[in-house]
Short mmCIF file of C-alpha atoms in Angstrom, two decimals:
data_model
loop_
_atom_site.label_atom_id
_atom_site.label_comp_id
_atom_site.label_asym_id
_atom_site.label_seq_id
_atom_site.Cartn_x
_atom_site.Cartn_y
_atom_site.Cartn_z
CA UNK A 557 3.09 -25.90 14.14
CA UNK A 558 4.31 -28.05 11.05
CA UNK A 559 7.17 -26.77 9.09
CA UNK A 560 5.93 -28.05 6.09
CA UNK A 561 4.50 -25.91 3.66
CA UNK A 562 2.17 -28.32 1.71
CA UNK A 563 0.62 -25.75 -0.44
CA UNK A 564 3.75 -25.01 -1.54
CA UNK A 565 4.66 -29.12 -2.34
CA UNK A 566 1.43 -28.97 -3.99
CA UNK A 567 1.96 -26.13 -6.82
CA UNK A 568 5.18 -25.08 -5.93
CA UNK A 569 6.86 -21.89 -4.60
CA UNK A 570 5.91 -19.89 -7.32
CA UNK A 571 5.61 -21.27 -10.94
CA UNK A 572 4.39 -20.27 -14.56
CA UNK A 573 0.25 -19.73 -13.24
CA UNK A 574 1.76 -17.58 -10.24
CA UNK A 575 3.79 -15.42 -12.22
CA UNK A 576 0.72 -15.25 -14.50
CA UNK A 577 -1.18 -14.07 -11.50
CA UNK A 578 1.61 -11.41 -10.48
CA UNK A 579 1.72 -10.03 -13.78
CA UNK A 580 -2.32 -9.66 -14.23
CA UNK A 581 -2.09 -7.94 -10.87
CA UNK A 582 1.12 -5.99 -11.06
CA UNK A 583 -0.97 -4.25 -14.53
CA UNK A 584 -4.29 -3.60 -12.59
CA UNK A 585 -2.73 -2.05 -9.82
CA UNK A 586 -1.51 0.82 -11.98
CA UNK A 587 -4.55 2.91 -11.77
CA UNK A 588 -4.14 2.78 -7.93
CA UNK A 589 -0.33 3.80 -8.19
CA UNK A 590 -1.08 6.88 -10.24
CA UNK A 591 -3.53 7.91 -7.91
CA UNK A 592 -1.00 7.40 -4.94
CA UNK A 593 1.36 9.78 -6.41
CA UNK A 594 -0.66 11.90 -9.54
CA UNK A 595 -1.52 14.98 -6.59
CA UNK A 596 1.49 16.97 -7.32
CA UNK A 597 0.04 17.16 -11.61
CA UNK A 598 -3.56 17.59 -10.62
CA UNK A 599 -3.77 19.36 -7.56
CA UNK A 600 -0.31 21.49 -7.91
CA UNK A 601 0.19 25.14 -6.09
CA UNK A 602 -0.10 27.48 -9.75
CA UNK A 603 0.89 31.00 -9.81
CA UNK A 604 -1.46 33.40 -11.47
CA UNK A 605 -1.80 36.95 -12.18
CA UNK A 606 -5.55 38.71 -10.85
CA UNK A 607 -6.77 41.04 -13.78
CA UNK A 608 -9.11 42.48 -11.05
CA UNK A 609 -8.86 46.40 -11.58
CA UNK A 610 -7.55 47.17 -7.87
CA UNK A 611 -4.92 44.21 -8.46
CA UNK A 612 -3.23 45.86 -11.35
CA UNK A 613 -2.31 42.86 -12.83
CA UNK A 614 -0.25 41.46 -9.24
CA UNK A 615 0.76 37.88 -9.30
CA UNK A 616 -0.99 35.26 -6.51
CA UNK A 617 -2.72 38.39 -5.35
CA UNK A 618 -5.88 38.06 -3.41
CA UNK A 619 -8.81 38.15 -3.08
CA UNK A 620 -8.67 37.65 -6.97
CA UNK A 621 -12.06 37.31 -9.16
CA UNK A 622 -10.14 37.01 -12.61
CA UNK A 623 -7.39 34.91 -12.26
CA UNK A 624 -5.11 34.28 -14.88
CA UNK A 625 -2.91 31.16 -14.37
CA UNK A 626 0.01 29.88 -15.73
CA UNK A 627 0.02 27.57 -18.26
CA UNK A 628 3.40 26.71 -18.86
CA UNK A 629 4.09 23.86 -16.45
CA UNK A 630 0.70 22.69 -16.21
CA UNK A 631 -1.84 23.27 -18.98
CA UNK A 632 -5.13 22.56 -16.73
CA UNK A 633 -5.46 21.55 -13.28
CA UNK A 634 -8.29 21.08 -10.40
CA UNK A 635 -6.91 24.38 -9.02
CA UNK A 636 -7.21 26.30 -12.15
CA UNK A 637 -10.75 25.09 -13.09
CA UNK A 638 -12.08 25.58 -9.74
CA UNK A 639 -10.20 28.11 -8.88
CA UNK A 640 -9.24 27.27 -5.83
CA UNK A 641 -6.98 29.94 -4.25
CA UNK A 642 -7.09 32.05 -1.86
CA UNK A 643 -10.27 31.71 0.27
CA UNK A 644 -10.68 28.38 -1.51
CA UNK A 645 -7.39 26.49 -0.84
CA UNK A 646 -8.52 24.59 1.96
CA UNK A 647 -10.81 22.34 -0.65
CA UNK A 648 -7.50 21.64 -2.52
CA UNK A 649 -6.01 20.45 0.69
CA UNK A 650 -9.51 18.89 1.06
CA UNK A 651 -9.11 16.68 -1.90
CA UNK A 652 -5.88 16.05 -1.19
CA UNK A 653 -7.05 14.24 2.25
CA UNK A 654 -10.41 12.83 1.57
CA UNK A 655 -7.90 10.54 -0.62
CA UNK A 656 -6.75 9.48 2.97
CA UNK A 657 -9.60 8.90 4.33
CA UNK A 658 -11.17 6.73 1.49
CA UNK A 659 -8.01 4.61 1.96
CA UNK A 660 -8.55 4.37 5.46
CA UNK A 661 -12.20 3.54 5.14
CA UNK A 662 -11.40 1.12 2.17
CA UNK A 663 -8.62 -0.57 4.11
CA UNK A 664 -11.52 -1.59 6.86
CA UNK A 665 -14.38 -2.31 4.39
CA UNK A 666 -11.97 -4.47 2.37
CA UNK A 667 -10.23 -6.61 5.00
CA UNK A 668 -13.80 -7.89 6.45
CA UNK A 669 -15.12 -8.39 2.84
CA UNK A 670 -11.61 -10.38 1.99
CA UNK A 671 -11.54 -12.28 5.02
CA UNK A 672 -15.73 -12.88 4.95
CA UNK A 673 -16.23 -13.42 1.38
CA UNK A 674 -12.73 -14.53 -0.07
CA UNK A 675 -9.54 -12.60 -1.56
CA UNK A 676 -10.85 -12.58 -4.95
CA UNK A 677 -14.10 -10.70 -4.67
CA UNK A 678 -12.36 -8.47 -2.85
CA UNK A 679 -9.20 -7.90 -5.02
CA UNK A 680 -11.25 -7.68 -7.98
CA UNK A 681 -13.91 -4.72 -6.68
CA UNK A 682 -11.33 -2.81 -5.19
CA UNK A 683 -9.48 -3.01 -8.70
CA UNK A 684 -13.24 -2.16 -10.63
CA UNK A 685 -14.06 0.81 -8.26
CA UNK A 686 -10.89 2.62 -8.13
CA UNK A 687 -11.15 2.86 -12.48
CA UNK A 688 -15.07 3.59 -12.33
CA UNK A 689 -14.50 6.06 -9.91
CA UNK A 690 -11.30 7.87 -11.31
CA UNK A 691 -13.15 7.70 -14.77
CA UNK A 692 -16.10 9.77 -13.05
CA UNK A 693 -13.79 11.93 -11.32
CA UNK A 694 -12.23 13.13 -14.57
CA UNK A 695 -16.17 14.25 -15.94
CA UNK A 696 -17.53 15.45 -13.06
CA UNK A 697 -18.66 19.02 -13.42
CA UNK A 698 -18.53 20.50 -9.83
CA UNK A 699 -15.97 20.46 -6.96
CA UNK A 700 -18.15 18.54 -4.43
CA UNK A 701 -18.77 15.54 -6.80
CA UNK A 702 -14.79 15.87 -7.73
CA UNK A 703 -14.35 15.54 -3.45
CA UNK A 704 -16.80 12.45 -3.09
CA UNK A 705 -15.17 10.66 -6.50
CA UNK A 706 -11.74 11.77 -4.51
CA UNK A 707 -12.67 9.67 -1.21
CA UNK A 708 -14.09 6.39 -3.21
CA UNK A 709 -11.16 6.41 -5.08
CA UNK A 710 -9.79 6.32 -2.09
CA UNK A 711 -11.62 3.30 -0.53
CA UNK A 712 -10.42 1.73 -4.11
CA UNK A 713 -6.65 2.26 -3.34
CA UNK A 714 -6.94 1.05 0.07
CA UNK A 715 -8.33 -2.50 -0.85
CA UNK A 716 -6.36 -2.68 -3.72
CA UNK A 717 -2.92 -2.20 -1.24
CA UNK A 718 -4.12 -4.63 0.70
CA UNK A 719 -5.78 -7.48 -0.49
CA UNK A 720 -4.28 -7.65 -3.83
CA UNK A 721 -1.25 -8.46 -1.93
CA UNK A 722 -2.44 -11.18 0.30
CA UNK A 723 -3.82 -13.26 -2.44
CA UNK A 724 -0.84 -13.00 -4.25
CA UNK A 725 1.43 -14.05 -0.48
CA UNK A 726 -1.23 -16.70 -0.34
CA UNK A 727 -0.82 -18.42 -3.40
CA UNK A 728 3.15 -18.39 -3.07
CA UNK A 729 5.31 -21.03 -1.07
CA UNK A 730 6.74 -20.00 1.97
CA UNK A 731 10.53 -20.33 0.40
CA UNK A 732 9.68 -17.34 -2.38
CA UNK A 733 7.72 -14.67 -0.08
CA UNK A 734 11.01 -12.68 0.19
CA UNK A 735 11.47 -12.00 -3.20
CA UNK A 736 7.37 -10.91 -3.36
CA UNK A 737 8.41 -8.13 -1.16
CA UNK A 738 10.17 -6.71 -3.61
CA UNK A 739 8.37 -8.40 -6.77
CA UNK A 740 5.04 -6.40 -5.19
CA UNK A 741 6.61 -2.90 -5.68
CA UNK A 742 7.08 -3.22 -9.00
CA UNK A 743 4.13 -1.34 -10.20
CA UNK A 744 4.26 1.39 -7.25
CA UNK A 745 8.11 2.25 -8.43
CA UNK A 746 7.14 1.93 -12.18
CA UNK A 747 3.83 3.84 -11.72
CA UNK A 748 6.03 6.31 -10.13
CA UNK A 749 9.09 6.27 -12.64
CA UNK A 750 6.01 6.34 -15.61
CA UNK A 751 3.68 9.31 -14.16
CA UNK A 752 5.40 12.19 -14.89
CA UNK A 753 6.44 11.45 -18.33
CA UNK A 754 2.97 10.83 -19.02
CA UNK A 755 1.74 14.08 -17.45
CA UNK A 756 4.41 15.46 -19.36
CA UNK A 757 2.15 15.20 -22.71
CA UNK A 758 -1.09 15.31 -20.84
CA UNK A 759 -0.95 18.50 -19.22
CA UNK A 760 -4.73 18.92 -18.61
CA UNK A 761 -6.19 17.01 -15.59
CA UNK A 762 -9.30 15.53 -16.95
CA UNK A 763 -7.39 13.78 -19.93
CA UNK A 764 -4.42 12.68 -17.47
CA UNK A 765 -7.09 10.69 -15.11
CA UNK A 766 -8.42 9.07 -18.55
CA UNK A 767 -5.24 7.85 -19.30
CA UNK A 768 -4.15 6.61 -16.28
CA UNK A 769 -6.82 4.45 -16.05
CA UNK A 770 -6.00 2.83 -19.05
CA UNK A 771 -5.64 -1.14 -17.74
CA UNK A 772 -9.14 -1.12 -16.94
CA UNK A 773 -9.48 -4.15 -19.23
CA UNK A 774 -7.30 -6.55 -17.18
CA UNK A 775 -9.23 -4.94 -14.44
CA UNK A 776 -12.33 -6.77 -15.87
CA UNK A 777 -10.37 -9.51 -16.93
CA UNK A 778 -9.35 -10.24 -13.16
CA UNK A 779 -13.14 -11.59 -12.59
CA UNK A 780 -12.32 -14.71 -14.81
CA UNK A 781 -8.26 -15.09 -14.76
CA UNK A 782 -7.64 -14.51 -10.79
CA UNK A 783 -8.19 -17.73 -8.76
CA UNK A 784 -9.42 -17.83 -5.04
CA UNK A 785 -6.85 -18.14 -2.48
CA UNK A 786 -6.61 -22.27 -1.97
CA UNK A 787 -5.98 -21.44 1.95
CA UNK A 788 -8.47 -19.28 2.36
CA UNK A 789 -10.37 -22.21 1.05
CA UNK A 790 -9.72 -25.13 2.99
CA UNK A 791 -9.61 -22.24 6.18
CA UNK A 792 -13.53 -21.83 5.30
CA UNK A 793 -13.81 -25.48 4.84
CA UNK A 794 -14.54 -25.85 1.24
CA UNK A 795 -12.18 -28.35 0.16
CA UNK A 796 -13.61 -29.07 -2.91
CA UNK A 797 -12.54 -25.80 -4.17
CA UNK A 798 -9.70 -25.81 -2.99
CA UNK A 799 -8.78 -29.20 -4.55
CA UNK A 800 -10.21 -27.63 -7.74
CA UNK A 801 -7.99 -24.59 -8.04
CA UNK A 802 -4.31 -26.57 -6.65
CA UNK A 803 -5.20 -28.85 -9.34
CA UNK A 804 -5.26 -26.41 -12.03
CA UNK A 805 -2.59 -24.78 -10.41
CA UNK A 806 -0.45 -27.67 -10.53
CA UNK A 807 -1.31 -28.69 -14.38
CA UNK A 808 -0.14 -25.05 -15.37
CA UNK A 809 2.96 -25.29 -12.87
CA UNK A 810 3.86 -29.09 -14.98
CA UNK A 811 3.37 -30.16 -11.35
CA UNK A 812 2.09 -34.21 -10.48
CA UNK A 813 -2.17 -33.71 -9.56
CA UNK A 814 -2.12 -37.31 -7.94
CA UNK A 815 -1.67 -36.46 -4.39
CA UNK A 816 -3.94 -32.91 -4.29
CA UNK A 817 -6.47 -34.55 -2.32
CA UNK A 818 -4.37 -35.96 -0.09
CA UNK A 819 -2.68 -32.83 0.51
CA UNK A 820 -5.69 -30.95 0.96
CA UNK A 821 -7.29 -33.85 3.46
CA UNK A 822 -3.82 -33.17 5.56
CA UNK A 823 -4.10 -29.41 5.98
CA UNK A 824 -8.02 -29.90 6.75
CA UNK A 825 -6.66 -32.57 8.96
CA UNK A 826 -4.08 -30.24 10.78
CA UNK A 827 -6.39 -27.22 11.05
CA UNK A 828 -9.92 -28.99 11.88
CA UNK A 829 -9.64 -29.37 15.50
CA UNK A 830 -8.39 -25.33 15.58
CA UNK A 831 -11.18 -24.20 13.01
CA UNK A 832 -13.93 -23.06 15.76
CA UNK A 833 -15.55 -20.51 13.92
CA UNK A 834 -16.19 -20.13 10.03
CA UNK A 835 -14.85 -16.65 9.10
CA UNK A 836 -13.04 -13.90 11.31
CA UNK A 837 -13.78 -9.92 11.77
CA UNK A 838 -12.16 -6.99 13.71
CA UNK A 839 -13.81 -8.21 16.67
CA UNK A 840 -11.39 -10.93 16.66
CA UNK A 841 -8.67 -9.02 16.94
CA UNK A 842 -8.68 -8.77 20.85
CA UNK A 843 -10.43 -11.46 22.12
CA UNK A 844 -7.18 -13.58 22.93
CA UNK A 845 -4.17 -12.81 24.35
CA UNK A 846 -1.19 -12.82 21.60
CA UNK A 847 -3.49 -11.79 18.66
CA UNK A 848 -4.39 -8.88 21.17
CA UNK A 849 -0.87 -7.93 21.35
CA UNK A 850 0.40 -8.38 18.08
CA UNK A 851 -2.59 -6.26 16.58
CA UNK A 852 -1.69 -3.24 19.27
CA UNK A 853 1.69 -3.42 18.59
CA UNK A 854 1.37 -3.70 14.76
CA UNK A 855 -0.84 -0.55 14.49
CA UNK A 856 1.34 1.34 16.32
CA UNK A 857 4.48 -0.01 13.69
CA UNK A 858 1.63 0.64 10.80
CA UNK A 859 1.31 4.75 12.30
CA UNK A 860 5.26 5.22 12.97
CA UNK A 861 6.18 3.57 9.34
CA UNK A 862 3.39 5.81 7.34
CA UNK A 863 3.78 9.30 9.62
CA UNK A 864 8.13 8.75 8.95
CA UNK A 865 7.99 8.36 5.50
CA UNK A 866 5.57 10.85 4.59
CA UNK A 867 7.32 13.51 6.84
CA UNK A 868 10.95 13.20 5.45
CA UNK A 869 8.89 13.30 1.84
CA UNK A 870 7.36 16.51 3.00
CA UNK A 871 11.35 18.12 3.01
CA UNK A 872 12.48 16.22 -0.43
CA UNK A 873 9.03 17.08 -2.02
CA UNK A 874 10.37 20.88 -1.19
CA UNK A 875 13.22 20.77 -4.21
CA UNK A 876 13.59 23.21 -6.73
CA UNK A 877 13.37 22.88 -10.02
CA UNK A 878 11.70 20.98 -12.89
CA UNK A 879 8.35 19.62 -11.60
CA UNK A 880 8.64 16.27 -14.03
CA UNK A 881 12.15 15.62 -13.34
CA UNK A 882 12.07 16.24 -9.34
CA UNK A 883 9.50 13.86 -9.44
CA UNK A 884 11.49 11.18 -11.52
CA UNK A 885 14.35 11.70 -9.39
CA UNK A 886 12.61 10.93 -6.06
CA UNK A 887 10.90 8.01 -7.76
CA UNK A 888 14.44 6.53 -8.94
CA UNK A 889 15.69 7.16 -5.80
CA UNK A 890 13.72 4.39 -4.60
CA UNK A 891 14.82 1.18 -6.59
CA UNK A 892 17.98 0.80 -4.35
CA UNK A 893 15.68 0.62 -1.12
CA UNK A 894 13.79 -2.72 -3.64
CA UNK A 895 16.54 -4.63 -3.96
CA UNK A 896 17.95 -3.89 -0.21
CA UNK A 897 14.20 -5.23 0.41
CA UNK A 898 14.78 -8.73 -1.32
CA UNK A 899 18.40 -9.26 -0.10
CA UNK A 900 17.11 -8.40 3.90
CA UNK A 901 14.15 -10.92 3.51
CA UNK A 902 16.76 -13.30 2.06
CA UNK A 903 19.00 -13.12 4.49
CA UNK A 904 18.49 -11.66 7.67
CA UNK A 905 15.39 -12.19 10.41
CA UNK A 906 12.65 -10.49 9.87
CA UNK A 907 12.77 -8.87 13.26
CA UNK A 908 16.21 -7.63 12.52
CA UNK A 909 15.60 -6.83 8.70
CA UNK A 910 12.98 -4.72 9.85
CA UNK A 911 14.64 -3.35 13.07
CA UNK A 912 17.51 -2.22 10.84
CA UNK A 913 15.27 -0.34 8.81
CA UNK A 914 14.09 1.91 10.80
CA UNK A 915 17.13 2.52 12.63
CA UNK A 916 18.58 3.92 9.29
CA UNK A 917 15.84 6.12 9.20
CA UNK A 918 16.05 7.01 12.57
CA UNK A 919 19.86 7.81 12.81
CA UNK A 920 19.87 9.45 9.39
CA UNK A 921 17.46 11.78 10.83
CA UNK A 922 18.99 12.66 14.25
CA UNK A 923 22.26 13.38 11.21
CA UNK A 924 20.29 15.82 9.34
CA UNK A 925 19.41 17.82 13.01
CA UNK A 926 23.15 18.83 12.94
CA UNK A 927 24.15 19.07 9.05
CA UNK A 928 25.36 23.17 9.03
CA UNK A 929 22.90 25.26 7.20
CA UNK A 930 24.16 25.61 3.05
CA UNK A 931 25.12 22.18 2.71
CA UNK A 932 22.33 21.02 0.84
CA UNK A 933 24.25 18.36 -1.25
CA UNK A 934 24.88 16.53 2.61
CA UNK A 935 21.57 16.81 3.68
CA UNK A 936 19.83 15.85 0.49
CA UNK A 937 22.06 12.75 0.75
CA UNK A 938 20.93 12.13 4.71
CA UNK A 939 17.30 12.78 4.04
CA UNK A 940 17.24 10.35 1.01
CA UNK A 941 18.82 7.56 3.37
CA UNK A 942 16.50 8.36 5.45
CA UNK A 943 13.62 8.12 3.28
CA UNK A 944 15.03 5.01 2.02
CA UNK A 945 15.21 3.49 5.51
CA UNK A 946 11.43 4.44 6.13
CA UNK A 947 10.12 3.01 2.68
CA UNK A 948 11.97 -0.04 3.37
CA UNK A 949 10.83 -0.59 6.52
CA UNK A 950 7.26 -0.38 4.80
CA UNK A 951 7.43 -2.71 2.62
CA UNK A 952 8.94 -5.17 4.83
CA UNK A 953 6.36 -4.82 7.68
CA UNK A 954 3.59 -5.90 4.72
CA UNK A 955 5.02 -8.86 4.66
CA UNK A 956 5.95 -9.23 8.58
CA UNK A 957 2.51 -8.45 9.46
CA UNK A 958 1.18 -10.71 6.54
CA UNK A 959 3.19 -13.87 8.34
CA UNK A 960 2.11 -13.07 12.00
CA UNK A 961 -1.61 -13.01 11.22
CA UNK A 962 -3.65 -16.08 10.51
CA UNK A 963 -5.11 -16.66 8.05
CA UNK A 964 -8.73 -16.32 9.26
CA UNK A 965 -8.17 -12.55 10.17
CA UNK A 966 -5.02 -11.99 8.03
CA UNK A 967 -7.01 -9.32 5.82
CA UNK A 968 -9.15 -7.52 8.66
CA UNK A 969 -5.60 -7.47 10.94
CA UNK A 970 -3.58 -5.47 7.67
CA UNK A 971 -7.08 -3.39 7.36
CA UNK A 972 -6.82 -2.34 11.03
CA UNK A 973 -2.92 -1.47 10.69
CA UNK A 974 -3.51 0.10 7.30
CA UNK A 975 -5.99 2.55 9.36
CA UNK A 976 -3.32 3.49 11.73
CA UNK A 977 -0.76 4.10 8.94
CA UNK A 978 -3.26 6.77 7.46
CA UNK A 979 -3.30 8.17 10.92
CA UNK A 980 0.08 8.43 10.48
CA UNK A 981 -0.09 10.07 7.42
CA UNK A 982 -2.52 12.46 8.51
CA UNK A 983 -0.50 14.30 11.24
CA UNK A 984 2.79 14.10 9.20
CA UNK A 985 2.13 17.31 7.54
CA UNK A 986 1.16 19.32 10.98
CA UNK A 987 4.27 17.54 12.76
CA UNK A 988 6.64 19.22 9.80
CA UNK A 989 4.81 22.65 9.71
CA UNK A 990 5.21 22.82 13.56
CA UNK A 991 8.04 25.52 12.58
CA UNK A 992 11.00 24.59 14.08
CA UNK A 993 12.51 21.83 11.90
CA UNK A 994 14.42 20.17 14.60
CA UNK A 995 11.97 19.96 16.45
CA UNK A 996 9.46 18.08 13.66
CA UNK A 997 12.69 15.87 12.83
CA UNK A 998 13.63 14.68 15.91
CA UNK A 999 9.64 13.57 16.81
CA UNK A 1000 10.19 11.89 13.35
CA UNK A 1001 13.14 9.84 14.59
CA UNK A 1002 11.82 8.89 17.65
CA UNK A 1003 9.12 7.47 17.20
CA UNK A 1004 11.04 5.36 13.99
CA UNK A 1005 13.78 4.25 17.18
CA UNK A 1006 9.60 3.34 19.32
CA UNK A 1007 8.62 1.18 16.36
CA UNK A 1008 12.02 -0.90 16.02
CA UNK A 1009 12.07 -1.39 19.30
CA UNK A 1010 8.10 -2.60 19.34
CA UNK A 1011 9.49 -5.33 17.11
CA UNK A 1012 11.31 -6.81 19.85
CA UNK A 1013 8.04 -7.86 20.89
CA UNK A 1014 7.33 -9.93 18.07
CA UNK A 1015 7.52 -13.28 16.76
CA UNK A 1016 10.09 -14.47 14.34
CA UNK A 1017 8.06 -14.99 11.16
CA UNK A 1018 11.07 -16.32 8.72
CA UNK A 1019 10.60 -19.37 6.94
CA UNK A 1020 7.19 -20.26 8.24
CA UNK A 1021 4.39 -21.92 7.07
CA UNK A 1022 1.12 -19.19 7.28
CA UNK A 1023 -1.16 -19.91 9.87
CA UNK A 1024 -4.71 -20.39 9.49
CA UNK A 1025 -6.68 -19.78 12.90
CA UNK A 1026 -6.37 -17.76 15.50
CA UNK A 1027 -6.04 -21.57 17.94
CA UNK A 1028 -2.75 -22.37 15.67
CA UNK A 1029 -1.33 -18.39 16.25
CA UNK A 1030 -2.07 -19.00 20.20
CA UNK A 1031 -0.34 -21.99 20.39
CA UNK A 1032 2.58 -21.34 18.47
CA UNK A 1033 5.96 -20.92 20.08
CA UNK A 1034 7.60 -17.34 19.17
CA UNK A 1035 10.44 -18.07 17.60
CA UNK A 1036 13.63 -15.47 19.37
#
């Protein structure tokens, strides 16, 4: 395995054209980070009072024909015009999970179209479908068609999270991926930081969807700007694109063009006897040995990373208080964990970076088991290092699992995780409603302690060139 990155001689680590790239992506990803985190304004719990004539005017009394709900937080929501309360709240948890499960299926469909067809066509219809789709979702006039809009969102976010983000890791040097990790999150934290000020104004549901699918014109602008990933390229064997898009990379970058070819012919060189098969699918996942393990083990890291951070968001997301400032809080609490991200991938191993990360959370959790009942200042404190340690250990397993993976399957391999991680997500909510809280945090902790120590098992990815087949990844030497 060379350590040479020779994309990365080629058009540099990450120039003018890439940050270009970043930024065109970072503003067409905000659609998908509203949807990620716009539940709590659209599908929120609201109080009402039932002017049924045997209710006598009771508050959140049911069964209630007449409702009369409370405008003062939250003008018009899903729950209000459908009413859905009381015999009807399970189709407001409904919505809330066929979200989930259009992720999940998205994260699938996406990695086999990214890693069939190329990163572009797949970044750029994830990006188009999630705004159609959340544009249709704001008109539609009945709660089934709200529920199907709700799942292809859904299938939008998912390859969005992913692929987006391998394109972008793809057309970096291998020297600059550890400040992507925390370049990436931009948008999520922003979206998050920017959400509640602008439900704040929009306080009716069907407006707020309009107007957080505003960037839906670099969406369609992606189709023309975004290049193909140049190692996807010469991967497929189609060198002459490549050698077309490094070369316009390099002119932007005020790079030398001279020696593209030559560069190109060297990686096609290095990877030609490997290359046995034209593209890569799920299939390939398990038919030899290390892949095999690294994909088990990964999915399992994918589930522990997802079900840990969404459970110890489950007890923040349970503050009192202003619904728009709660929310702004939580959000800020989270650009600490970015920068933690950057300096980690700087300087530590990955293995350890990563290992360390969920130890936090794990520790911080077994903490909060023994905190004295009143002390809510301590255990807010605990549970936000906690959550911190989780949502860092996130982000950095993107870009560990990105580095393991060749890139032949790179896409269908962070698919298959992502799949696991909505698992994950999934039982969170039943593991913290299990009714005795030490009992939901310590499952929460332990299986954050499983997945560090699943890293063991890992290869060192730090400073390494990407792979492109599965022959290279087989042959490698693990690195500690």
């Amino acid at each position: 395995m060379t350590e040479i990155d020779h994309i990365e001689n080629a058009i540099g680590r990450f120039g003018l054209y890439q940050t270009w790239i970043l930024f065109l992506v970072t503003i067409s990803r905000y659609p998908t980070e509203f949807q990620l985190t716009n539940v709590v304004f659209i599908l929120p719990s609201v109080d009402y009072v039932c002017l049924d004539e045997q209710a006598s005017n009771a508050t959140n009394y049911c069964p209630c024909e007449n409702p009369e709900y409370d405008t003062s937080v939250i003008v018009d929501s899903v729950t209000s015009t459908w009413d859905l309360i009381c015999g009807r709240t399970q189709l407001a948890s409904l919505a809330q999970s066929m979200l989930q499960v259009g992720i999940l299926a998205g994260s699938l469909l996406y990695g086999y179209i990214s890693d069939r067809y190329g990163r572009k066509i797949a970044t750029c219809l994830s990006f188009t479908t999630t705004v159609i789709f959340v544009i249709i979702s704001a008109v539609v006039p009945e709660i089934w068609m709200f529920l199907v809009c709700r799942f292809l969102i859904g299938t939008g976010v998912g390859g969005t999270m992913l692929c987006s983000y391998i394109l972008v890791i793809e057309l970096s040097g291998k020297s600059f991926r550890a400040y992507l990790t925390g370049l990436f999150e931009i948008s999520y934290l922003t979206g998050y930081l920017v959400h509640p000020i602008i439900a704040y104004y929009v306080r009716e549901w069907r407006y707020l969807q309009l107007a957080t699918s505003v960037p839906w014109v670099f969406v369609l602008l992606n189709f023309w700007l975004l290049p193909e990933s140049p190692r996807w390229l010469i991967t497929m064997g189609k060198k002459e694109e490549a050698i077309s898009i490094l070369t316009t990379i390099a002119k932007r970058n005020k790079r030398p063009t001279d020696n593209i070819e030559t560069i190109v012919d060297k990686i096609e060189q290095e990877t030609k006897q490997e290359r046995k098969q034209e593209y890569g699918s799920y299939i390939d996942l398990f038919k030899t040995p290390k892949i095999r393990i690294y994909s088990i083990i990964i999915a399992f890291v994918w589930f522990c990373c997802a079900h840990t951070f969404f459970g110890i968001n489950q007890y923040i997301g349970r503050l009192q208080g202003n619904l728009y400032l709660n929310v702004i809080l939580s959000a800020a609490s989270l650009i600490p964990g970015i920068i933690l991200v950057i300096l980690a991938s700087l300087y530590l191993r990955r293995k350890l970076a990563v290992i360390t990360s969920f130890s936090t959370a794990a520790v911080s959790l077994l903490v909060f088991i023994f905190i004295p009942e009143g002390s809510q200042a301590v255990s807010l404190t605990f549970a936000i290092i906690g959550q911190l340690g989780a949502y860092t250990s996130f982000v950095q397993v993107y870009l560990y699992s990105s580095e393991i993976f060749p890139t032949i399957i790179r896409n269908s391999a962070m698919g298959f995780a992502s799949m696991f991680a909505r698992f994950g997500s999934f039982i969170a909510p039943f593991v913290v409603n299990i009714g005795i809280e030490w009992v939901s945090i310590t499952i929460f902790s332990v299986l954050a302690f499983c997945a560090g120590f699943l890293c063991l098992l890992l290869p060192e990815t730090k400073n390494i060139v990407l792979l492109n087949t599965i022959q290279e990844t087989e042959k490698s030497n693990d690195k500690e």
